[in-house]
Amino acid sequence: MSDVTFDDRSPSPGVSATVGVGAIAVVAAAFAGSAVAVAGAGIVLMAVGVQGGRRSLHTIGGVLCFGGVVLAGALGAAPGVALVGAAASVVAWDVGDHAIGLGGQVGRDARARRNVLEHLGISAGAAASVVVISGLSYALARRGNPGAAAGLIGAAVGLFAILLDW
Amino acid sequence: MSEQSIPAAARHAQPDEEPDPWTEPVPTGLRWTRRWRGVTGLTLLAIGFGLIIEQPGLLLASVFGVAFAAYGRLGAAPSPALEVERAIEVTDPDVGEQIPVTLTVHNDGDGRLRDLRIVDGVPSGLAVASGSPRIATSLPPGESAAVSYELEAARGGHTFDPVVAIVRDASGATERAVEIDAPGTIDCVPSLPAEPPPFPLRPQTTRYTGRTSAAEGGDGVEFHATREYRAGDPLGRIDWKRVARTGDLTTVEYRRERAASVLIVVDARRAAYAAPDPTAATSVDHCVEAARTIAGSLLDDGHSVGLTALSPRPPWLIPGRGVQHRLAIRTALGTHEAFERTPPDRSANVYAAGREIRNRIASDTQVVFVSPMLEEGASQAAHRLDAHGHLTTVVSPDVCVSDTVGQQAAGLARSLRLAGARQRGIPAIDWDPAEPFARALARSQRRWSA
């Protein structure tokens, strides 16, 4: 018999965190206008999806944002920039999805700022680690050791095969 | 508030109603959130694309995706060691009073709970007036987090459900929900009204002196009749003017004033529950409110008052008087399970309940039947009690609305039931809960005395 309606939209810090991190992906996709457009559309959809607690819209936005970075990479963007862009798009999606989950469980009116910021910090830290390791591996491979790159791809595919079982 | 017909409204009050998100139970235990599934699929696509077009940047970005998907598989949500404490500022509030509640959660464990979500077990019968009984936070070991909110008191005894704590691992891939007992109760027992309006009883009284005029002559105030003088009649009761005029000795009799014995029967059957919307007061809430006023009025007038309900879980208070009895009626109307907001799981047999009532009360006890009169069972209960010699008065809160043809039909059927009762000589007080009950009582007495 609650008088205060349960608002299952995401807590407001989730929106700003998503847009803030997603903006990095858009900047990374700036190698080509089409890539920026795709990534930008993705950010807008993600923001609207997080704001309204609509997971499907947010996911489409995340795919577009990642797709924009991939497009920039395909069109010849520097590998390092593409790597950072991909990291930003995944982290933006992750933070937005986390906020949508919070909306469903504790609602928009609950205090959630600390939780969102902590999750953002952890995800950003993990992403930064992956970016650094991947970048170093790539740099090593470019210095005349293509075996490292091949090994990296092999490890990635193997890891993915394991993930599929889950 | 969207108003609905009685049949549709009645369904709102049934147990299969749409769950209230404030009180909906959270599944406990460890589970995968599967939130990283899409990332792995997307990454596979990007890897394939990168291999085809042989772009190192794209390939590298894709490798990041795989690594991050794997990150989502690291670890599992920890088992939280939490201690919760709930401070309820007022545990015996008045109806409508705002009750500040503060829930404090303390991390007794050794590890940091990076993603902790707390949902307080708000009693299903209470409304959250302001704030939120939920919080999402991060809690280092030894630290506490508090959440404050306000509940709006509603009639009844309310027990808090366990607090639900949901913990996720750093990546959010797994979550573990646990329930933590945190006992807490709020008992909202409204007082009987201080100056209740007079309730129009029927002329069925006991042999005890009271304030209801009986249909017999004797001591009293109101003129009843004159009769031939009998030896022993007090001199003050002789009609001396008549003696002077005619020489005959006649004695004046006044209407005796007696106390009545009244049983208030509240219709709290499953079929009697209806509400315009899930958050509104139910018809049984209105019945209880009317019963409270009636009981207060009759007890103040010195009558014996009892209380029961047509319900599979009825309270039983045989008509009586006194401070203790008044308190017992007040408590029963406030917290007895028969008058809960949620309807009973099973229906009550009207005939069996009527038989039990007749068996339990004295033959000179009259009945006040408080019912929304939503279906025939209520009419029959009133008719049968009256027919068995317990003069019955029907008090009916009108919860019908008339937005659609079906709703109008339901309202019309209820009006016909009240008219049918009146045709049988049973007074029926029709009360629109939007107006004070006292006004409905005053209106009904005007009509009867006209």
XYZ file of C-alpha atoms in Angstrom:
616
model
C 0.000 0.000 0.000
C 2.903 2.239 -0.632
C 2.072 5.852 -1.386
C 5.518 6.656 -2.740
C 5.677 4.924 -6.099
C 8.665 2.653 -6.593
C 10.678 4.288 -9.367
C 12.741 1.555 -11.019
C 14.735 3.914 -13.199
C 18.465 4.117 -12.608
C 19.940 6.284 -9.872
C 21.088 9.578 -11.370
C 24.860 9.087 -10.844
C 24.648 6.176 -13.296
C 23.686 8.431 -16.190
C 26.501 10.907 -15.734
C 29.062 8.135 -15.244
C 27.929 6.381 -18.421
C 27.996 9.529 -20.518
C 31.313 10.656 -19.075
C 33.128 7.419 -19.880
C 31.318 6.986 -23.203
C 32.555 10.396 -24.300
C 36.103 8.971 -24.265
C 34.999 6.303 -26.745
C 33.507 8.969 -29.010
C 36.726 10.940 -28.920
C 38.671 7.759 -29.717
C 36.421 7.141 -32.704
C 37.140 10.633 -34.032
C 39.434 9.173 -36.726
C 36.483 9.141 -39.114
C 33.253 11.106 -39.176
C 31.134 8.019 -39.723
C 32.721 6.315 -36.711
C 32.055 9.363 -34.533
C 28.446 9.442 -35.693
C 27.917 5.782 -34.851
C 29.651 6.050 -31.476
C 27.816 9.292 -30.678
C 24.457 7.723 -31.471
C 25.478 4.878 -29.188
C 26.197 7.267 -26.321
C 22.849 8.988 -26.743
C 21.015 5.663 -26.717
C 22.980 4.505 -23.687
C 22.161 7.701 -21.818
C 18.462 7.442 -22.636
C 18.456 3.736 -21.759
C 20.128 4.288 -18.386
C 17.953 7.270 -17.564
C 14.766 5.322 -18.272
C 16.011 1.994 -16.924
C 15.565 0.389 -20.344
C 18.222 -2.282 -20.670
C 17.559 -3.157 -24.330
C 18.017 0.450 -25.427
C 21.182 0.715 -23.379
C 22.575 -2.477 -24.891
C 21.901 -1.267 -28.435
C 23.663 1.954 -27.511
C 26.627 -0.002 -26.166
C 26.849 -2.050 -29.365
C 26.763 1.130 -31.460
C 29.408 2.789 -29.312
C 31.701 -0.242 -29.543
C 30.845 -0.491 -33.249
C 31.916 3.118 -33.761
C 35.305 2.362 -32.238
C 35.612 -0.830 -34.311
C 34.745 1.187 -37.417
C 37.455 3.706 -36.574
C 39.899 0.833 -36.112
C 38.830 -0.696 -39.422
C 39.339 2.629 -41.161
C 42.877 2.793 -39.852
C 42.819 4.463 -36.459
C 45.950 4.005 -34.375
C 45.812 0.683 -32.484
C 46.397 2.422 -29.163
C 43.525 4.829 -29.707
C 41.214 2.018 -30.807
C 42.203 0.051 -27.728
C 41.380 2.960 -25.397
C 38.132 3.598 -27.284
C 37.081 -0.037 -26.963
C 37.927 0.029 -23.269
C 35.891 3.202 -22.755
C 32.886 1.847 -24.636
C 32.884 -1.398 -22.635
C 33.303 0.430 -19.334
C 30.536 2.871 -20.268
C 28.233 -0.027 -21.061
C 29.260 -1.780 -17.848
C 28.571 1.228 -15.641
C 25.241 1.908 -17.348
C 24.142 -1.697 -17.034
C 25.183 -1.659 -13.397
C 23.074 1.468 -12.813
C 20.074 -0.108 -14.521
C 20.462 -3.137 -12.256
C 20.576 -0.828 -9.243
C 17.393 0.851 -10.431
C 15.613 -2.476 -10.535
C 16.756 -3.515 -7.083
C 16.911 -0.343 -5.024
C 15.150 2.193 -7.227
C 16.009 5.667 -8.398
C 15.300 7.282 -5.039
C 17.786 5.197 -3.071
C 21.232 6.493 -2.249
C 23.612 4.871 -4.720
C 26.343 7.393 -5.525
C 29.062 5.602 -3.573
C 28.140 2.267 -5.109
C 28.195 3.634 -8.673
C 31.502 5.418 -8.191
C 33.109 2.343 -6.639
C 31.946 0.176 -9.520
C 33.190 2.748 -12.017
C 36.551 2.838 -10.290
C 36.926 -0.944 -10.298
C 35.882 -1.295 -13.931
C 38.114 1.564 -15.032
C 41.029 0.027 -13.148
C 40.487 -3.361 -14.742
C 40.146 -1.733 -18.152
C 43.318 0.265 -17.672
C 45.216 -2.929 -16.738
C 43.992 -4.700 -19.846
C 44.844 -1.707 -22.014
C 48.373 -1.549 -20.627
C 49.042 -5.289 -20.995
C 47.522 -5.437 -24.466
C 49.398 -2.348 -25.551
C 52.699 -3.735 -24.309
C 52.090 -7.060 -26.057
C 51.304 -5.234 -29.241
C 54.404 -3.091 -28.943
C 56.528 -6.197 -28.426
C 54.988 -7.848 -31.446
C 55.683 -4.803 -33.588
C 59.380 -4.909 -32.634
C 59.832 -8.044 -34.718
C 58.159 -10.710 -32.714
C 54.913 -11.579 -34.508
C 54.731 -14.744 -32.495
C 53.604 -12.653 -29.519
C 50.653 -11.270 -31.484
C 49.754 -14.732 -32.754
C 49.944 -16.033 -29.214
C 47.713 -13.209 -28.052
C 45.096 -14.072 -30.654
C 45.339 -17.739 -29.837
C 44.887 -17.020 -26.142
C 41.928 -14.793 -26.887
C 40.182 -17.404 -29.008
C 40.906 -20.130 -26.474
C 39.590 -17.979 -23.671
C 36.490 -17.246 -25.643
C 35.909 -20.961 -26.254
C 36.045 -21.496 -22.490
C 33.642 -18.622 -21.929
C 31.188 -20.132 -24.381
C 30.940 -23.227 -22.181
C 29.746 -21.028 -19.332
C -6.547 7.411 -8.196
C -8.160 5.402 -10.937
C -11.477 4.138 -9.742
C -12.799 0.793 -10.826
C -15.888 -1.290 -10.529
C -16.524 -3.439 -7.517
C -15.759 -6.774 -9.218
C -12.581 -5.376 -10.735
C -11.719 -3.587 -7.541
C -12.277 -6.727 -5.538
C -9.722 -8.503 -7.637
C -7.169 -5.883 -6.654
C -7.435 -6.948 -3.080
C -6.947 -10.642 -3.827
C -3.644 -12.345 -3.067
C -2.839 -12.773 -6.785
C -2.653 -9.029 -7.273
C 0.333 -7.468 -8.992
C 3.282 -7.600 -6.587
C 4.192 -4.404 -4.792
C 7.835 -3.638 -5.621
C 8.404 -2.271 -2.115
C 7.450 -5.552 -0.525
C 8.123 -8.099 -3.278
C 10.424 -10.841 -1.939
C 13.959 -11.019 -3.350
C 15.222 -14.507 -4.268
C 18.094 -15.448 -1.982
C 21.296 -17.412 -2.679
C 24.114 -17.129 -5.217
C 23.318 -16.643 -8.870
C 24.979 -15.590 -12.097
C 23.828 -12.246 -13.393
C 24.969 -13.149 -16.957
C 25.522 -9.504 -17.659
C 28.740 -10.125 -19.577
C 27.288 -12.480 -22.166
C 26.739 -9.816 -24.800
C 30.299 -8.541 -24.510
C 31.809 -11.906 -25.405
C 29.562 -12.292 -28.458
C 30.329 -8.826 -29.673
C 34.030 -9.397 -29.213
C 33.991 -12.581 -31.271
C 32.412 -10.678 -34.116
C 35.020 -7.928 -33.864
C 37.882 -10.467 -33.843
C 36.551 -12.122 -36.981
C 36.138 -8.773 -38.662
C 39.649 -7.704 -37.650
C 41.213 -10.908 -39.019
C 39.415 -10.493 -42.338
C 40.439 -6.915 -42.945
C 43.864 -7.381 -41.274
C 43.712 -4.211 -39.194
C 45.955 -4.432 -36.101
C 44.072 -1.683 -34.237
C 40.769 -3.460 -34.605
C 42.287 -6.756 -33.556
C 43.812 -5.179 -30.488
C 40.525 -3.550 -29.500
C 38.830 -6.913 -29.817
C 41.395 -8.598 -27.633
C 40.458 -6.059 -24.982
C 36.862 -7.236 -25.194
C 37.845 -10.838 -24.546
C 40.009 -9.868 -21.612
C 37.205 -7.868 -20.100
C 34.740 -10.688 -20.595
C 37.129 -12.949 -18.739
C 37.304 -10.323 -15.996
C 33.603 -10.889 -15.542
C 34.375 -14.486 -14.631
C 36.783 -13.719 -11.850
C 35.689 -14.541 -8.348
C 32.244 -14.880 -6.860
C 30.118 -12.671 -4.682
C 31.292 -12.946 -1.055
C 29.081 -14.112 1.792
C 28.424 -10.940 3.758
C 28.759 -10.834 7.551
C 26.391 -8.013 8.331
C 24.776 -6.766 11.475
C 21.644 -4.702 11.081
C 19.858 -2.527 13.552
C 16.530 -0.867 12.955
C 15.434 2.140 14.975
C 11.711 2.811 14.857
C 10.947 6.171 16.417
C 7.280 5.467 17.196
C 6.017 1.932 17.649
C 2.422 2.782 18.639
C 1.492 5.599 16.273
C -1.879 7.075 15.419
C -3.358 6.443 11.996
C -1.666 8.608 9.374
C 1.272 9.530 11.608
C 4.689 9.558 9.953
C 7.050 7.074 11.557
C 10.768 7.767 11.039
C 12.734 4.539 10.612
C 16.513 4.280 10.457
C 18.229 1.082 9.392
C 21.917 0.782 10.144
C 24.026 -1.901 8.481
C 27.428 -2.767 9.883
C 30.038 -4.827 8.029
C 31.287 -7.330 10.600
C 33.350 -9.267 8.061
C 37.013 -8.948 7.094
C 36.517 -8.061 3.462
C 35.234 -4.957 1.758
C 31.773 -5.350 0.296
C 32.296 -3.445 -2.926
C 28.737 -3.705 -4.176
C 26.177 -3.968 -1.395
C 22.468 -3.390 -1.842
C 20.179 -3.320 1.172
C 16.405 -3.684 1.047
C 14.562 -3.200 4.325
C 11.594 -5.507 4.948
C 8.848 -2.902 5.056
C 5.619 -4.449 6.387
C 3.184 -5.027 3.558
C 0.421 -3.058 5.286
C 2.404 0.165 5.639
C 3.116 2.852 3.079
C 6.484 4.489 2.532
C 5.693 8.184 2.968
C 9.089 9.640 2.185
C 12.622 8.498 1.519
C 13.572 5.040 0.384
C 13.980 1.891 2.488
C 16.751 0.790 0.140
C 20.351 1.729 -0.387
C 23.222 0.722 -2.656
C 26.659 1.338 -1.287
C 30.135 -0.010 -0.733
C 31.077 -1.010 2.776
C 34.645 -1.477 4.095
C 35.102 -3.834 7.062
C 34.093 -2.307 10.357
C 32.093 0.507 8.775
C 28.368 1.172 8.813
C 25.833 2.592 6.424
C 22.448 3.967 7.420
C 19.251 4.469 5.508
C 16.417 6.621 6.806
C 12.860 6.793 5.600
C 9.362 7.435 6.892
C 6.377 5.139 6.997
C 2.781 6.247 7.182
C 0.966 4.479 9.973
C -2.083 2.452 9.058
C -4.414 0.502 11.309
C -3.177 -2.910 12.381
C -0.246 -4.763 13.847
C 2.680 -4.663 11.435
C 5.780 -6.826 11.610
C 8.905 -6.025 9.632
C 10.186 -8.693 7.266
C 13.881 -9.648 7.303
C 16.318 -7.230 5.699
C 17.593 -8.475 2.348
C 21.254 -7.822 1.554
C 22.474 -8.354 -1.994
C 26.207 -8.518 -2.575
C 27.874 -8.615 -5.982
C 31.457 -9.387 -6.878
C 33.595 -6.615 -8.330
C 32.577 -7.298 -11.916
C 28.925 -7.849 -11.104
C 28.935 -11.288 -12.723
C 27.601 -13.028 -9.614
C 25.379 -11.859 -6.832
C 24.441 -13.343 -3.515
C 21.285 -12.398 -1.644
C 20.875 -13.146 2.040
C 18.123 -12.428 4.518
C 19.027 -10.933 7.883
C 16.535 -11.020 10.723
C 15.831 -7.611 12.192
C 12.719 -7.832 14.337
C 10.506 -4.810 14.514
C 6.818 -4.200 15.000
C 4.504 -1.264 14.717
C 1.101 -1.491 16.362
C -1.321 1.137 15.222
C -4.476 0.808 17.311
C -6.806 3.748 16.711
C -8.756 4.969 19.736
C -12.520 4.801 19.865
C -13.816 8.294 19.032
C -13.976 10.654 22.014
C -17.336 12.232 21.207
C -19.076 9.835 18.856
C -22.427 10.701 17.285
C -25.477 8.893 18.715
C -26.234 5.629 16.994
C -29.905 4.839 16.293
C -30.579 1.517 18.007
C -33.745 -0.483 17.508
C -36.226 -0.927 20.402
C -34.915 -4.222 21.687
C -33.540 -3.817 25.179
C -32.378 -5.779 28.167
C -33.818 -5.510 31.697
C -31.046 -3.164 32.766
C -31.580 0.580 32.988
C -30.030 2.545 30.214
C -30.744 5.244 27.678
C -32.784 3.467 25.050
C -36.542 3.979 25.233
C -38.285 0.638 25.595
C -41.770 -0.159 24.317
C -43.126 -0.497 27.858
C -44.410 1.873 30.497
C -42.932 2.595 33.919
C -40.370 5.021 35.284
C -38.848 7.378 32.817
C -39.103 10.806 31.260
C -41.072 10.507 28.033
C -44.869 10.110 28.298
C -46.064 6.608 27.419
C -49.719 6.087 28.495
C -52.256 6.444 31.283
C -53.921 3.585 33.045
C -56.389 2.959 35.874
C -54.987 3.619 39.332
C -53.755 0.588 41.223
C -53.133 0.503 44.922
C -49.514 1.311 45.657
C -48.963 3.653 42.695
C -46.869 6.660 43.784
C -48.909 9.789 44.452
C -46.707 11.806 42.124
C -47.776 9.645 39.165
C -51.520 10.218 39.672
C -53.111 12.498 37.073
C -54.649 14.975 39.554
C -56.169 17.207 36.868
C -58.146 14.274 35.585
C -59.223 13.445 39.145
C -60.463 17.004 39.529
C -62.292 16.903 36.201
C -63.885 13.468 36.347
C -63.255 12.092 39.820
C -61.489 9.003 38.373
C -58.029 8.077 39.621
C -55.593 7.436 36.744
C -51.882 6.849 36.788
C -49.459 8.270 34.222
C -46.830 5.877 32.840
C -43.602 6.965 31.245
C -41.525 5.139 28.684
C -38.977 2.969 30.459
C -35.352 3.561 29.488
C -33.313 0.437 29.200
C -29.827 -0.542 28.195
C -29.412 -2.555 25.036
C -27.140 -5.461 24.308
C -25.605 -5.052 20.875
C -23.349 -7.297 18.850
C -21.435 -5.551 16.078
C -20.846 -7.973 13.221
C -18.283 -6.818 10.651
C -18.471 -8.435 7.239
C -14.831 -9.392 6.615
C -15.378 -12.318 4.300
C -13.183 -12.712 1.255
C -16.092 -11.543 -0.893
C -16.447 -8.356 1.125
C -12.986 -7.057 0.260
C -12.860 -4.400 -2.424
C -10.814 -1.292 -3.109
C -10.700 1.237 -5.947
C -6.973 0.632 -6.331
C -4.312 -1.477 -4.605
C -3.128 1.348 -2.358
C -6.554 2.635 -1.300
C -8.420 1.738 1.873
C -10.447 -1.437 1.417
C -14.144 -1.814 2.088
C -13.263 -3.740 5.243
C -11.131 -0.795 6.413
C -14.216 1.408 6.088
C -16.349 -1.197 7.893
C -13.871 -1.249 10.777
C -13.868 2.546 10.926
C -17.677 2.561 11.140
C -17.623 -0.214 13.741
C -15.218 1.816 15.852
C -17.572 4.795 15.899
C -20.611 2.611 16.606
C -18.858 0.814 19.464
C -17.704 4.096 20.980
C -21.167 5.595 20.745
C -22.966 2.613 22.253
C -20.441 2.116 25.055
C -20.661 5.802 25.958
C -24.443 5.405 26.173
C -24.062 2.564 28.658
C -25.022 -0.288 26.372
C -23.367 -3.663 26.318
C -21.382 -4.037 23.113
C -19.852 -7.148 21.589
C -17.822 -7.676 18.449
C -17.384 -10.423 15.913
C -16.888 -10.776 12.188
C -18.080 -12.881 9.310
C -14.670 -14.295 8.565
C -12.821 -17.605 8.684
C -10.791 -16.046 11.519
C -13.360 -14.102 13.559
C -12.740 -12.305 16.849
C -15.285 -12.993 19.611
C -16.176 -10.457 22.222
C -19.479 -11.174 23.945
C -21.474 -7.979 24.679
C -20.144 -6.283 27.772
C -19.219 -2.953 29.325
C -16.413 -1.389 31.265
C -12.979 0.001 30.638
C -11.349 -3.371 30.009
C -14.044 -4.369 27.561
C -13.720 -1.052 25.758
C -9.980 -1.625 25.453
C -10.553 -5.162 24.195
C -12.884 -3.906 21.460
C -10.466 -1.161 20.510
C -7.579 -3.629 20.288
C -9.584 -6.162 18.297
C -10.684 -3.525 15.809
C -7.110 -2.320 15.566
C -5.046 -5.427 15.227
C -7.168 -8.572 14.899
C -6.246 -10.660 11.867
C -9.874 -10.732 10.701
C -9.577 -7.060 9.814
C -6.235 -7.174 8.023
C -5.808 -5.366 4.730
C -5.373 -8.601 2.848
C -8.448 -10.799 2.423
C -8.477 -14.253 4.018
C -7.303 -17.191 1.915
C -10.641 -18.979 2.148
C -14.234 -17.866 2.175
C -16.502 -18.033 5.230
C -19.814 -19.895 5.304
C -22.477 -17.257 5.955
C -25.014 -19.752 7.310
C -22.598 -21.456 9.682
C -21.338 -18.087 10.899
C -24.915 -16.873 11.445
C -25.735 -20.040 13.392
C -22.713 -19.604 15.592
C -23.592 -15.971 16.287
C -27.151 -16.936 17.272
C -25.860 -19.675 19.535
C -23.468 -17.373 21.333
C -25.603 -14.321 22.050
C -28.652 -13.822 24.264
C -32.066 -13.681 22.655
C -32.487 -9.980 23.506
C -29.241 -8.946 21.843
C -29.629 -6.868 18.740
C -27.176 -6.843 15.882
C -25.460 -4.071 13.968
C -24.260 -5.620 10.735
C -21.479 -3.576 9.104
C -21.001 -4.682 5.513
C -20.291 -3.173 2.090
C -23.201 -5.348 0.850
C -21.319 -6.310 -2.282
C -23.108 -9.609 -2.857
C -26.147 -11.621 -1.841
C -24.443 -13.413 1.036
C -24.346 -10.187 3.024
C -28.075 -9.544 2.491
C -28.939 -13.062 3.549
C -26.824 -12.815 6.681
C -28.650 -9.627 7.728
C -32.102 -11.045 6.899
C -31.500 -14.272 8.779
C -30.193 -12.583 11.918
C -33.205 -10.257 11.944
C -35.628 -13.090 11.249
C -34.278 -15.028 14.226
C -35.304 -12.239 16.577
C -32.092 -10.271 16.842
C -33.271 -6.908 15.586
C -30.685 -5.951 13.019
C -29.422 -2.643 11.692
C -27.305 -2.604 8.546
C -24.475 -0.087 8.192
C -22.981 -0.126 4.734
C -19.978 1.866 3.486
C -20.416 2.525 -0.207
C -17.217 1.642 -2.067
C -18.896 1.399 -5.471
C -17.830 3.636 -8.331
C -19.620 4.193 -11.604
C -17.173 4.768 -14.433
C -18.385 1.887 -16.611
C -21.628 0.059 -17.223
C -20.408 -2.895 -15.176
C -19.517 -0.636 -12.276
C -22.923 1.045 -12.445
C -24.586 -2.382 -12.404
C -22.592 -3.361 -9.311
C -23.598 -0.124 -7.570
C -27.227 -0.610 -8.546
C -27.255 -4.161 -7.216
C -25.907 -2.907 -3.901
C -28.600 -0.216 -3.715
C -31.240 -2.861 -4.372
C -29.876 -4.972 -1.528
C -30.157 -2.032 0.854
C -33.672 -1.309 -0.414
C -34.570 -4.978 0.087
C -33.361 -4.807 3.673
C -35.450 -1.696 4.337
C -38.501 -3.387 2.844
C -38.097 -6.122 5.428
C -38.044 -3.513 8.159
C -34.292 -3.571 8.646
C -32.882 -0.036 8.915
C -29.990 0.378 6.504
C -27.522 3.244 6.868
C -25.821 3.985 3.571
C -22.471 5.684 4.144
C -20.253 7.230 1.521
C -16.766 7.051 3.088
C -15.917 10.376 1.430
C -18.122 12.040 4.083
C -17.901 11.721 7.869
C -19.768 8.732 9.297
C -21.530 11.069 11.741
C -23.233 12.792 8.815
C -24.583 9.500 7.489
C -25.912 8.675 10.963
C -27.584 12.062 11.290
C -29.149 11.735 7.827
C -30.507 8.287 8.581
C -32.113 9.461 11.832
C -33.764 12.404 10.065
C -35.322 10.004 7.608
C -36.561 7.603 10.257
C -38.058 10.336 12.431
C -39.776 12.101 9.523
